[in-house]
Amino acid sequence: MAIYQLSNELVFPNPLLANEDGLLAIGGDLSPQRLLLAYANGIFPWFSEGESILWYALNPRMVLFPDKFKLSKSLRKTIRDQKFEVKFDTNFKGVIKNCSKVNRKDQEGTWINSQMIEAYNLLHQLGFAHSVETYLDGELVGGLYGVSIGKVFCGESMFFTVSDASKVALYYLVQQLQSWNFKVIDVQQATNHLRSLGAEEIDLFEFLNFIEPEIDFELHRGKWTDKGDTFLNTRSYL
């Protein structure tokens, strides 16, 4: 299949046209409008420092339905013991910086390069990207970040320097999303770690049909620090 060259026009090809590796298009930019349009269509950027921007739509797609999150006995005990302090949107820059340092299996370097960090920090400032952080004795030891769009949370990355720190962050994210009636967490790529937490793979066509009505719900825009967010319709921004 052809790889599409993006222009300055704010448009993407049909994500079902991605090749067998999930690569759909090349070029464009990482503006907030383009990133939100991408996520609304099941597309995400993934490229290394110095490369052109690459856009992917993986098939199958790994997702975590909040009500299927698996809480192990050991994780339940960690949460019950309140080992970690958990916060939302208080140190987004710290989370994405730590995520960019994570060594990942079968991958040289990181896709969370300087362009990505700048773009997602801007998305956070605009109230679309969010972080969940875990602290131990006041030190940031784990967390995750992603993009909220309608009733879909698009998870980008997570990190930990202390065992269970990222799992606790995910647990509290799931609890918050369930309280807001979010339908799915898009975790993009299949990993055994995410599978152990309840994530599963579904066909991309099924995924796109599932999220289409969900992205039209009001956005939980703004910092989630005190849940004092502002609501607006997704389409009003795209």
PDB file of C-alpha atoms in Angstrom:
ATOM      1  CA  MET A   1       0.000   0.000   0.000  1.00  0.00           C
ATOM      2  CA  ALA A   2       1.070   3.583  -0.662  1.00  0.00           C
ATOM      3  CA  ILE A   3       2.376   5.802   2.133  1.00  0.00           C
ATOM      4  CA  TYR A   4       0.608   9.146   1.923  1.00  0.00           C
ATOM      5  CA  GLN A   5       2.513  12.431   1.927  1.00  0.00           C
ATOM      6  CA  LEU A   6       0.690  15.002   4.047  1.00  0.00           C
ATOM      7  CA  SER A   7       0.460  18.631   2.988  1.00  0.00           C
ATOM      8  CA  ASN A   8      -0.366  21.760   4.975  1.00  0.00           C
ATOM      9  CA  GLU A   9      -4.034  20.881   4.605  1.00  0.00           C
ATOM     10  CA  LEU A  10      -5.493  19.567   7.854  1.00  0.00           C
ATOM     11  CA  VAL A  11      -6.547  16.143   6.615  1.00  0.00           C
ATOM     12  CA  PHE A  12      -5.555  12.476   6.946  1.00  0.00           C
ATOM     13  CA  PRO A  13      -6.191   9.519   4.635  1.00  0.00           C
ATOM     14  CA  ASN A  14      -8.514   6.757   5.789  1.00  0.00           C
ATOM     15  CA  PRO A  15      -6.656   4.942   8.621  1.00  0.00           C
ATOM     16  CA  LEU A  16      -7.711   1.587   7.144  1.00  0.00           C
ATOM     17  CA  LEU A  17      -5.301   2.324   4.279  1.00  0.00           C
ATOM     18  CA  ALA A  18      -2.261   1.910   6.534  1.00  0.00           C
ATOM     19  CA  ASN A  19       0.244  -0.740   5.494  1.00  0.00           C
ATOM     20  CA  GLU A  20       0.797  -4.028   7.336  1.00  0.00           C
ATOM     21  CA  ASP A  21       3.136  -2.295   9.801  1.00  0.00           C
ATOM     22  CA  GLY A  22       0.485   0.312  10.536  1.00  0.00           C
ATOM     23  CA  LEU A  23       2.290   3.138   8.721  1.00  0.00           C
ATOM     24  CA  LEU A  24      -0.238   5.441   7.084  1.00  0.00           C
ATOM     25  CA  ALA A  25       1.339   8.780   6.237  1.00  0.00           C
ATOM     26  CA  ILE A  26       4.430  10.939   6.432  1.00  0.00           C
ATOM     27  CA  GLY A  27       4.928  14.660   6.929  1.00  0.00           C
ATOM     28  CA  GLY A  28       2.603  17.320   8.219  1.00  0.00           C
ATOM     29  CA  ASP A  29       3.192  18.862  11.629  1.00  0.00           C
ATOM     30  CA  LEU A  30       2.488  18.322  15.319  1.00  0.00           C
ATOM     31  CA  SER A  31       0.098  21.224  15.777  1.00  0.00           C
ATOM     32  CA  PRO A  32      -2.644  20.730  18.384  1.00  0.00           C
ATOM     33  CA  GLN A  33      -5.309  20.707  15.684  1.00  0.00           C
ATOM     34  CA  ARG A  34      -3.566  17.999  13.658  1.00  0.00           C
ATOM     35  CA  LEU A  35      -2.809  15.866  16.713  1.00  0.00           C
ATOM     36  CA  LEU A  36      -6.412  15.989  17.910  1.00  0.00           C
ATOM     37  CA  LEU A  37      -7.683  15.192  14.416  1.00  0.00           C
ATOM     38  CA  ALA A  38      -5.286  12.240  14.303  1.00  0.00           C
ATOM     39  CA  TYR A  39      -6.459  10.802  17.619  1.00  0.00           C
ATOM     40  CA  ALA A  40     -10.090  11.290  16.643  1.00  0.00           C
ATOM     41  CA  ASN A  41      -9.369   9.026  13.668  1.00  0.00           C
ATOM     42  CA  GLY A  42      -7.311   6.371  15.444  1.00  0.00           C
ATOM     43  CA  ILE A  43      -4.000   7.754  14.165  1.00  0.00           C
ATOM     44  CA  PHE A  44      -0.913   8.677  16.182  1.00  0.00           C
ATOM     45  CA  PRO A  45       2.625   9.975  15.470  1.00  0.00           C
ATOM     46  CA  TRP A  46       5.600   7.710  16.048  1.00  0.00           C
ATOM     47  CA  PHE A  47       9.046   8.653  14.772  1.00  0.00           C
ATOM     48  CA  SER A  48      12.632   9.127  15.919  1.00  0.00           C
ATOM     49  CA  GLU A  49      14.624  12.319  16.339  1.00  0.00           C
ATOM     50  CA  GLY A  50      15.712  13.698  12.978  1.00  0.00           C
ATOM     51  CA  GLU A  51      13.131  11.718  10.971  1.00  0.00           C
ATOM     52  CA  SER A  52      10.132  13.069   9.134  1.00  0.00           C
ATOM     53  CA  ILE A  53       6.925  12.770  11.133  1.00  0.00           C
ATOM     54  CA  LEU A  54       5.397   9.312  10.652  1.00  0.00           C
ATOM     55  CA  TRP A  55       1.731   8.587  11.344  1.00  0.00           C
ATOM     56  CA  TYR A  56       0.422   5.143  12.290  1.00  0.00           C
ATOM     57  CA  ALA A  57      -2.889   3.327  12.592  1.00  0.00           C
ATOM     58  CA  LEU A  58      -2.054  -0.115  13.965  1.00  0.00           C
ATOM     59  CA  ASN A  59      -4.141  -3.158  13.155  1.00  0.00           C
ATOM     60  CA  PRO A  60      -4.992  -4.882  15.396  1.00  0.00           C
ATOM     61  CA  ARG A  61      -5.281  -2.167  18.031  1.00  0.00           C
ATOM     62  CA  MET A  62      -4.693  -2.745  21.727  1.00  0.00           C
ATOM     63  CA  VAL A  63      -7.263  -1.166  24.022  1.00  0.00           C
ATOM     64  CA  LEU A  64      -8.175  -1.276  27.681  1.00  0.00           C
ATOM     65  CA  PHE A  65     -11.846  -1.094  28.547  1.00  0.00           C
ATOM     66  CA  PRO A  66     -11.941   0.490  32.032  1.00  0.00           C
ATOM     67  CA  ASP A  67     -14.310  -2.120  33.442  1.00  0.00           C
ATOM     68  CA  LYS A  68     -11.896  -4.880  32.382  1.00  0.00           C
ATOM     69  CA  PHE A  69      -8.884  -3.544  34.261  1.00  0.00           C
ATOM     70  CA  LYS A  70      -7.267  -6.432  36.161  1.00  0.00           C
ATOM     71  CA  LEU A  71      -6.415  -5.617  39.754  1.00  0.00           C
ATOM     72  CA  SER A  72      -4.000  -8.236  41.069  1.00  0.00           C
ATOM     73  CA  LYS A  73      -3.836  -9.139  44.743  1.00  0.00           C
ATOM     74  CA  SER A  74      -0.398  -7.569  45.078  1.00  0.00           C
ATOM     75  CA  LEU A  75      -1.476  -4.333  43.401  1.00  0.00           C
ATOM     76  CA  ARG A  76      -4.625  -4.237  45.511  1.00  0.00           C
ATOM     77  CA  LYS A  77      -2.451  -4.464  48.631  1.00  0.00           C
ATOM     78  CA  THR A  78      -0.158  -1.683  47.392  1.00  0.00           C
ATOM     79  CA  ILE A  79      -3.158   0.575  46.819  1.00  0.00           C
ATOM     80  CA  ARG A  80      -4.737  -0.352  50.144  1.00  0.00           C
ATOM     81  CA  ASP A  81      -1.480   0.410  51.957  1.00  0.00           C
ATOM     82  CA  GLN A  82      -1.385   3.851  50.277  1.00  0.00           C
ATOM     83  CA  LYS A  83       2.312   3.473  49.556  1.00  0.00           C
ATOM     84  CA  PHE A  84       2.193   6.164  46.883  1.00  0.00           C
ATOM     85  CA  GLU A  85       0.724   9.651  46.697  1.00  0.00           C
ATOM     86  CA  VAL A  86      -1.178  10.064  43.423  1.00  0.00           C
ATOM     87  CA  LYS A  87      -1.762  13.354  41.621  1.00  0.00           C
ATOM     88  CA  PHE A  88      -3.236  14.473  38.311  1.00  0.00           C
ATOM     89  CA  ASP A  89      -1.705  17.137  36.056  1.00  0.00           C
ATOM     90  CA  THR A  90       0.747  18.577  38.562  1.00  0.00           C
ATOM     91  CA  ASN A  91       3.985  17.609  36.789  1.00  0.00           C
ATOM     92  CA  PHE A  92       3.237  16.792  33.158  1.00  0.00           C
ATOM     93  CA  LYS A  93       6.709  17.892  32.052  1.00  0.00           C
ATOM     94  CA  GLY A  94       8.329  15.585  34.590  1.00  0.00           C
ATOM     95  CA  VAL A  95       6.267  12.610  33.447  1.00  0.00           C
ATOM     96  CA  ILE A  96       6.930  13.021  29.735  1.00  0.00           C
ATOM     97  CA  LYS A  97      10.630  13.644  30.396  1.00  0.00           C
ATOM     98  CA  ASN A  98      10.892  10.428  32.410  1.00  0.00           C
ATOM     99  CA  CYS A  99       8.912   8.493  29.791  1.00  0.00           C
ATOM    100  CA  SER A 100      11.377   9.668  27.142  1.00  0.00           C
ATOM    101  CA  LYS A 101      14.213   7.963  29.057  1.00  0.00           C
ATOM    102  CA  VAL A 102      12.607   4.522  29.268  1.00  0.00           C
ATOM    103  CA  ASN A 103      14.523   1.757  27.510  1.00  0.00           C
ATOM    104  CA  ARG A 104      12.076  -0.349  25.519  1.00  0.00           C
ATOM    105  CA  LYS A 105      12.541  -3.874  24.204  1.00  0.00           C
ATOM    106  CA  ASP A 106      13.485  -4.168  20.520  1.00  0.00           C
ATOM    107  CA  GLN A 107      13.686  -0.398  20.136  1.00  0.00           C
ATOM    108  CA  GLU A 108      16.735   1.827  19.804  1.00  0.00           C
ATOM    109  CA  GLY A 109      16.312   5.206  21.434  1.00  0.00           C
ATOM    110  CA  THR A 110      12.897   6.734  21.971  1.00  0.00           C
ATOM    111  CA  TRP A 111      10.054   8.104  19.882  1.00  0.00           C
ATOM    112  CA  ILE A 112       9.446  10.730  22.583  1.00  0.00           C
ATOM    113  CA  ASN A 113      11.869  13.153  20.977  1.00  0.00           C
ATOM    114  CA  SER A 114      12.217  16.902  21.421  1.00  0.00           C
ATOM    115  CA  GLN A 115       9.483  17.671  18.869  1.00  0.00           C
ATOM    116  CA  MET A 116       7.064  15.320  20.601  1.00  0.00           C
ATOM    117  CA  ILE A 117       7.862  16.716  24.039  1.00  0.00           C
ATOM    118  CA  GLU A 118       7.240  20.272  22.848  1.00  0.00           C
ATOM    119  CA  ALA A 119       4.006  19.313  21.079  1.00  0.00           C
ATOM    120  CA  TYR A 120       2.511  17.406  24.007  1.00  0.00           C
ATOM    121  CA  ASN A 121       3.538  20.025  26.534  1.00  0.00           C
ATOM    122  CA  LEU A 122       1.544  22.491  24.416  1.00  0.00           C
ATOM    123  CA  LEU A 123      -1.405  20.082  24.303  1.00  0.00           C
ATOM    124  CA  HIS A 124      -1.195  19.910  28.087  1.00  0.00           C
ATOM    125  CA  GLN A 125      -1.136  23.694  28.398  1.00  0.00           C
ATOM    126  CA  LEU A 126      -4.246  23.817  26.214  1.00  0.00           C
ATOM    127  CA  GLY A 127      -5.958  21.284  28.480  1.00  0.00           C
ATOM    128  CA  PHE A 128      -6.055  18.256  26.160  1.00  0.00           C
ATOM    129  CA  ALA A 129      -3.082  16.176  27.363  1.00  0.00           C
ATOM    130  CA  HIS A 130      -3.000  14.894  30.945  1.00  0.00           C
ATOM    131  CA  SER A 131      -0.686  13.146  33.350  1.00  0.00           C
ATOM    132  CA  VAL A 132      -1.159  10.898  36.343  1.00  0.00           C
ATOM    133  CA  GLU A 133       1.792  10.922  38.734  1.00  0.00           C
ATOM    134  CA  THR A 134       2.845   8.710  41.631  1.00  0.00           C
ATOM    135  CA  TYR A 135       5.122  10.019  44.367  1.00  0.00           C
ATOM    136  CA  LEU A 136       7.077   8.301  47.115  1.00  0.00           C
ATOM    137  CA  ASP A 137       8.336  10.511  49.927  1.00  0.00           C
ATOM    138  CA  GLY A 138       7.691  13.516  47.709  1.00  0.00           C
ATOM    139  CA  GLU A 139       9.687  12.184  44.750  1.00  0.00           C
ATOM    140  CA  LEU A 140       8.157  11.462  41.346  1.00  0.00           C
ATOM    141  CA  VAL A 141       8.647   7.710  40.860  1.00  0.00           C
ATOM    142  CA  GLY A 142       6.056   6.777  38.241  1.00  0.00           C
ATOM    143  CA  GLY A 143       3.308   7.988  35.999  1.00  0.00           C
ATOM    144  CA  LEU A 144       1.688   8.107  32.602  1.00  0.00           C
ATOM    145  CA  TYR A 145       0.372  10.638  30.117  1.00  0.00           C
ATOM    146  CA  GLY A 146      -2.064  10.739  27.243  1.00  0.00           C
ATOM    147  CA  VAL A 147      -4.689  12.714  25.382  1.00  0.00           C
ATOM    148  CA  SER A 148      -8.355  12.984  26.326  1.00  0.00           C
ATOM    149  CA  ILE A 149     -10.822  13.305  23.468  1.00  0.00           C
ATOM    150  CA  GLY A 150     -14.532  12.839  24.063  1.00  0.00           C
ATOM    151  CA  LYS A 151     -15.024   9.618  26.022  1.00  0.00           C
ATOM    152  CA  VAL A 152     -11.727   8.169  24.794  1.00  0.00           C
ATOM    153  CA  PHE A 153      -8.368   8.435  26.558  1.00  0.00           C
ATOM    154  CA  CYS A 154      -5.410   7.915  24.236  1.00  0.00           C
ATOM    155  CA  GLY A 155      -2.564   6.612  26.366  1.00  0.00           C
ATOM    156  CA  GLU A 156       0.888   7.559  25.158  1.00  0.00           C
ATOM    157  CA  SER A 157       3.491   6.278  27.596  1.00  0.00           C
ATOM    158  CA  MET A 158       4.208   5.331  31.190  1.00  0.00           C
ATOM    159  CA  PHE A 159       7.271   4.957  33.400  1.00  0.00           C
ATOM    160  CA  PHE A 160       8.318   3.814  36.845  1.00  0.00           C
ATOM    161  CA  THR A 161      11.457   3.892  38.946  1.00  0.00           C
ATOM    162  CA  VAL A 162       9.833   2.034  41.855  1.00  0.00           C
ATOM    163  CA  SER A 163       7.921  -1.223  41.442  1.00  0.00           C
ATOM    164  CA  ASP A 164       4.153  -0.807  40.879  1.00  0.00           C
ATOM    165  CA  ALA A 165       4.382   2.999  40.578  1.00  0.00           C
ATOM    166  CA  SER A 166       3.054   3.103  36.995  1.00  0.00           C
ATOM    167  CA  LYS A 167       0.422   0.431  37.700  1.00  0.00           C
ATOM    168  CA  VAL A 168      -0.931   2.530  40.572  1.00  0.00           C
ATOM    169  CA  ALA A 169      -1.102   5.543  38.235  1.00  0.00           C
ATOM    170  CA  LEU A 170      -3.054   3.477  35.708  1.00  0.00           C
ATOM    171  CA  TYR A 171      -5.398   2.189  38.414  1.00  0.00           C
ATOM    172  CA  TYR A 172      -6.293   5.722  39.503  1.00  0.00           C
ATOM    173  CA  LEU A 173      -6.662   6.842  35.896  1.00  0.00           C
ATOM    174  CA  VAL A 174      -9.129   4.003  35.333  1.00  0.00           C
ATOM    175  CA  GLN A 175     -11.097   4.987  38.437  1.00  0.00           C
ATOM    176  CA  GLN A 176     -11.333   8.608  37.312  1.00  0.00           C
ATOM    177  CA  LEU A 177     -12.278   7.739  33.752  1.00  0.00           C
ATOM    178  CA  GLN A 178     -14.993   5.378  34.946  1.00  0.00           C
ATOM    179  CA  SER A 179     -16.472   8.150  37.087  1.00  0.00           C
ATOM    180  CA  TRP A 180     -16.692  10.280  33.916  1.00  0.00           C
ATOM    181  CA  ASN A 181     -18.114   7.383  31.891  1.00  0.00           C
ATOM    182  CA  PHE A 182     -15.153   7.112  29.523  1.00  0.00           C
ATOM    183  CA  LYS A 183     -15.536   4.099  27.247  1.00  0.00           C
ATOM    184  CA  VAL A 184     -11.999   3.056  26.376  1.00  0.00           C
ATOM    185  CA  ILE A 185      -8.296   3.680  26.860  1.00  0.00           C
ATOM    186  CA  ASP A 186      -6.434   3.371  23.561  1.00  0.00           C
ATOM    187  CA  VAL A 187      -3.042   1.890  24.457  1.00  0.00           C
ATOM    188  CA  GLN A 188      -2.089   1.460  20.791  1.00  0.00           C
ATOM    189  CA  GLN A 189       0.544  -1.288  20.808  1.00  0.00           C
ATOM    190  CA  ALA A 190       0.273  -4.803  22.202  1.00  0.00           C
ATOM    191  CA  THR A 191       2.566  -5.628  25.123  1.00  0.00           C
ATOM    192  CA  ASN A 192       2.449  -8.462  27.612  1.00  0.00           C
ATOM    193  CA  HIS A 193       2.571  -5.928  30.435  1.00  0.00           C
ATOM    194  CA  LEU A 194      -0.598  -4.185  29.271  1.00  0.00           C
ATOM    195  CA  ARG A 195      -2.257  -7.524  28.515  1.00  0.00           C
ATOM    196  CA  SER A 196      -1.641  -8.571  32.129  1.00  0.00           C
ATOM    197  CA  LEU A 197      -3.560  -5.469  33.224  1.00  0.00           C
ATOM    198  CA  GLY A 198      -6.590  -6.342  31.119  1.00  0.00           C
ATOM    199  CA  ALA A 199      -5.816  -4.781  27.747  1.00  0.00           C
ATOM    200  CA  GLU A 200      -6.871  -6.660  24.626  1.00  0.00           C
ATOM    201  CA  GLU A 201      -6.444  -6.460  20.869  1.00  0.00           C
ATOM    202  CA  ILE A 202      -9.333  -5.637  18.567  1.00  0.00           C
ATOM    203  CA  ASP A 203      -9.556  -5.136  14.820  1.00  0.00           C
ATOM    204  CA  LEU A 204      -8.831  -1.569  13.686  1.00  0.00           C
ATOM    205  CA  PHE A 205     -12.157  -1.367  11.835  1.00  0.00           C
ATOM    206  CA  GLU A 206     -13.963  -2.385  15.021  1.00  0.00           C
ATOM    207  CA  PHE A 207     -11.935   0.135  17.028  1.00  0.00           C
ATOM    208  CA  LEU A 208     -12.744   2.999  14.647  1.00  0.00           C
ATOM    209  CA  ASN A 209     -16.451   2.171  14.679  1.00  0.00           C
ATOM    210  CA  PHE A 210     -16.367   2.023  18.470  1.00  0.00           C
ATOM    211  CA  ILE A 211     -14.694   5.400  19.041  1.00  0.00           C
ATOM    212  CA  GLU A 212     -16.564   7.334  16.331  1.00  0.00           C
ATOM    213  CA  PRO A 213     -19.615   8.156  18.483  1.00  0.00           C
ATOM    214  CA  GLU A 214     -17.541   8.495  21.664  1.00  0.00           C
ATOM    215  CA  ILE A 215     -15.315  11.331  20.460  1.00  0.00           C
ATOM    216  CA  ASP A 216     -18.357  13.555  19.954  1.00  0.00           C
ATOM    217  CA  PHE A 217     -19.001  13.779  23.692  1.00  0.00           C
ATOM    218  CA  GLU A 218     -17.911  16.860  25.595  1.00  0.00           C
ATOM    219  CA  LEU A 219     -14.209  17.113  26.273  1.00  0.00           C
ATOM    220  CA  HIS A 220     -12.861  17.155  29.802  1.00  0.00           C
ATOM    221  CA  ARG A 221     -10.610  20.032  28.905  1.00  0.00           C
ATOM    222  CA  GLY A 222      -8.380  21.734  31.451  1.00  0.00           C
ATOM    223  CA  LYS A 223      -6.149  20.560  34.247  1.00  0.00           C
ATOM    224  CA  TRP A 224      -7.444  17.548  36.118  1.00  0.00           C
ATOM    225  CA  THR A 225      -5.630  18.650  39.279  1.00  0.00           C
ATOM    226  CA  ASP A 226      -8.844  19.414  41.102  1.00  0.00           C
ATOM    227  CA  LYS A 227     -11.203  18.061  38.418  1.00  0.00           C
ATOM    228  CA  GLY A 228     -12.256  21.673  37.813  1.00  0.00           C
ATOM    229  CA  ASP A 229     -12.288  21.197  34.082  1.00  0.00           C
ATOM    230  CA  THR A 230     -14.038  23.056  31.292  1.00  0.00           C
ATOM    231  CA  PHE A 231     -16.299  21.232  28.864  1.00  0.00           C
ATOM    232  CA  LEU A 232     -16.646  21.752  25.146  1.00  0.00           C
ATOM    233  CA  ASN A 233     -17.614  19.639  22.186  1.00  0.00           C
ATOM    234  CA  THR A 234     -14.765  17.848  20.446  1.00  0.00           C
ATOM    235  CA  ARG A 235     -15.840  18.919  16.977  1.00  0.00           C
ATOM    236  CA  SER A 236     -15.737  22.593  17.993  1.00  0.00           C
ATOM    237  CA  TYR A 237     -11.955  22.318  18.141  1.00  0.00           C
ATOM    238  CA  LEU A 238     -11.152  19.967  15.273  1.00  0.00           C
TER     239      LEU A 238
END
